Short mmCIF file of C-alpha atoms in Angstrom, two decimals:
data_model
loop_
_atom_site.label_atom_id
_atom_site.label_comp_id
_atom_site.label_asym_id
_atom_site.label_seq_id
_atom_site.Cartn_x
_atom_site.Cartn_y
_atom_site.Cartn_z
CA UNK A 1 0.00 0.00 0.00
CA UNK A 2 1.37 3.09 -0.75
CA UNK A 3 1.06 6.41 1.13
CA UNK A 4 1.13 9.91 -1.06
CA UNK A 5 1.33 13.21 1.24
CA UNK A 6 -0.09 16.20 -0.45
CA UNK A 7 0.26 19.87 0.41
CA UNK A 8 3.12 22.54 0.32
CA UNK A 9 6.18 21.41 2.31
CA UNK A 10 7.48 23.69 5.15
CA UNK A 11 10.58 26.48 3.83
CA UNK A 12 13.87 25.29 4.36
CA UNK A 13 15.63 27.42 6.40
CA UNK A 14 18.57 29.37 4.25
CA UNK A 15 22.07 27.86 5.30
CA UNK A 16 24.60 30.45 6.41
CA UNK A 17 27.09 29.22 4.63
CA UNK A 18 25.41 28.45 1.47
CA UNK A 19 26.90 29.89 -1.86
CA UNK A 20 25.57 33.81 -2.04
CA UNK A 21 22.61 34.41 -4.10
CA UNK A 22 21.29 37.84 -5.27
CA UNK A 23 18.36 39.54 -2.83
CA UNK A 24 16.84 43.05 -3.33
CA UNK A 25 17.66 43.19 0.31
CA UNK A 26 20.97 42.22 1.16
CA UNK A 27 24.11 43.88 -0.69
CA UNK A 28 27.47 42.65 -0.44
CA UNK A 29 30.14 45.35 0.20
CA UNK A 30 33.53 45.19 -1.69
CA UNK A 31 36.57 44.16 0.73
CA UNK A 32 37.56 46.76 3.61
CA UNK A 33 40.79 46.85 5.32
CA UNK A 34 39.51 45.84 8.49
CA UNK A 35 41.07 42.84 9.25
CA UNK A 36 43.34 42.71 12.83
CA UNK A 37 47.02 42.22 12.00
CA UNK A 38 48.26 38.75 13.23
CA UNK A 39 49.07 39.10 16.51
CA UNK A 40 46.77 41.79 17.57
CA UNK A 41 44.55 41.49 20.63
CA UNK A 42 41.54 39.84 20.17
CA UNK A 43 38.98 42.56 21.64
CA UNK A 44 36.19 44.38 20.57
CA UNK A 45 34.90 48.18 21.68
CA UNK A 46 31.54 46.13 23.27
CA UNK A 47 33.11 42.72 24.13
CA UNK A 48 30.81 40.23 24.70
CA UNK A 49 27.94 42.52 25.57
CA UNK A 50 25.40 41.08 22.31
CA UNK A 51 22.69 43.12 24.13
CA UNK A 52 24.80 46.57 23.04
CA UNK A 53 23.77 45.45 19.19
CA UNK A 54 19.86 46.36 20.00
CA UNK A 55 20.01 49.68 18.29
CA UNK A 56 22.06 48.83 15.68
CA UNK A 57 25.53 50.11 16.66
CA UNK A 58 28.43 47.69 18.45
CA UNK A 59 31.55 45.80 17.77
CA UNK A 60 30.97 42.31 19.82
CA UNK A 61 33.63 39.59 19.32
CA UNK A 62 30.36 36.64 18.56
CA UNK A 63 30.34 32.81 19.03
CA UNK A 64 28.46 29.95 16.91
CA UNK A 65 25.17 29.92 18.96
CA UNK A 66 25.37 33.64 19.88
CA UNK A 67 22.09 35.89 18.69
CA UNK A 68 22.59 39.22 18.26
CA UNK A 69 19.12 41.61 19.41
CA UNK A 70 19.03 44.36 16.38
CA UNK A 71 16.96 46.48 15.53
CA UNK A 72 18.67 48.41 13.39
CA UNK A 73 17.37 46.71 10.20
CA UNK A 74 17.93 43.34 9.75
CA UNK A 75 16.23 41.96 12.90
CA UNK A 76 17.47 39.40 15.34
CA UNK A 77 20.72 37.61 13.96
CA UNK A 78 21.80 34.41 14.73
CA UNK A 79 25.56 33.71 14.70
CA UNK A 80 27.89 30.64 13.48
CA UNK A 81 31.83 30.88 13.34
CA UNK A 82 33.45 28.48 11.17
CA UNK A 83 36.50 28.08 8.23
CA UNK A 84 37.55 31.47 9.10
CA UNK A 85 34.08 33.48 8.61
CA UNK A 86 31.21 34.86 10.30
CA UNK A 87 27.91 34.16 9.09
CA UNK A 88 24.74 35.66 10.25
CA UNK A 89 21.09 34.76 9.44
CA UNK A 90 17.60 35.65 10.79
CA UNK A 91 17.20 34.36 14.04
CA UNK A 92 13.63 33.54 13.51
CA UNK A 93 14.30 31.38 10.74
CA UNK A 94 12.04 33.53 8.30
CA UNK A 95 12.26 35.39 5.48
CA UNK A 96 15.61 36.75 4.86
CA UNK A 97 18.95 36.29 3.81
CA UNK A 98 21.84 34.72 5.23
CA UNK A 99 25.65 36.29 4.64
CA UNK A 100 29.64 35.37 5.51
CA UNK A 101 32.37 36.35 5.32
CA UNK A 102 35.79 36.44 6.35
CA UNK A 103 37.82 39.39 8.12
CA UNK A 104 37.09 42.57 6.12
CA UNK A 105 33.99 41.49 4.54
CA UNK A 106 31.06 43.89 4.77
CA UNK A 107 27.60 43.16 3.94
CA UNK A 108 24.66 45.52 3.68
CA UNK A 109 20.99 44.41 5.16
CA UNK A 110 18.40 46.77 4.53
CA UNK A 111 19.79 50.10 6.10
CA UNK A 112 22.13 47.71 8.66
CA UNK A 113 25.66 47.80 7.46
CA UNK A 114 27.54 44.36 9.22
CA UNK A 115 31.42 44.27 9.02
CA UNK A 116 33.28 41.37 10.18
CA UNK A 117 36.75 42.51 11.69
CA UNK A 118 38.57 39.81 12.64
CA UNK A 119 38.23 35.62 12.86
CA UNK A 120 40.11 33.78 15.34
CA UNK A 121 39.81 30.27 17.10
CA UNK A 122 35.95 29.88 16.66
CA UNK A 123 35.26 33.89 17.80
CA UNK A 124 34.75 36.58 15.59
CA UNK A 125 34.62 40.37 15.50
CA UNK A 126 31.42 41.90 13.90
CA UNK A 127 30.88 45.45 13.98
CA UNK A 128 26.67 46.91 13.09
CA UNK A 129 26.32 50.07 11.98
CA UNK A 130 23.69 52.01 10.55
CA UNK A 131 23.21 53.51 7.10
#
């Protein structure tokens, strides 16, 4: 006997680390020099203080797991650390798009501006801003 299940299946949730794809909302920003020079102290203006992102303006050094309150655009991001990059979706698991990248990347989420500073032993340096 076979069984057939009908209806729409649920969204997948977009993989932050999946290859980029274009979205009206999210802009990738050419390379900055913002990487930390090797050797450099690993430390950030907010330090681990995620709950200074909920206007939309910190630098936090972020763990996989971490999720960063914003609401300076792009909503609640959650965090994962991993090959040398930062990537940061929607925490609720909605609508929206995912982006990495490594040290110096910048990305561009509605007016939120995210640069990642620096990547070191699973931790990373973001820095939200507002455009």
């Amino acid at each position: 006997m076979a069984l057939f299940a009908s209806g729409c299946a649920a969204p997948k949730p977009t993989p932050i680390f999946a290859a980029a794809s274009s979205s009206a909302s999210t802009e990738n920003v050419p390379m900055v020099d913002a990487a930390a020079p090797s050797g450099a102290p690993f430390v950030a203006a907010d330090g681990r203080n995620l709950r200074a992102c909920a206007d939309g303006e910190c630098e936090v050094i972020v763990r996989t797991g971490d999720q960063i309150p914003n609401v300076g655009g792009a909503g609640p991001l959650s965090v994962a650390v991993q090959a040398g990059k930062v990537g940061l979706s929607p925490a609720s698991g909605g609508m929206g798009a995912a982006v990495s990248g490594p040290p110096g990347m910048a990305h561009q989420i509605n007016r939120q501006v995210v640069v990642v500073i620096a990547v070191q032993a699973g931790e990373g340096i973001v820095k939200l801003s507002k455009k």
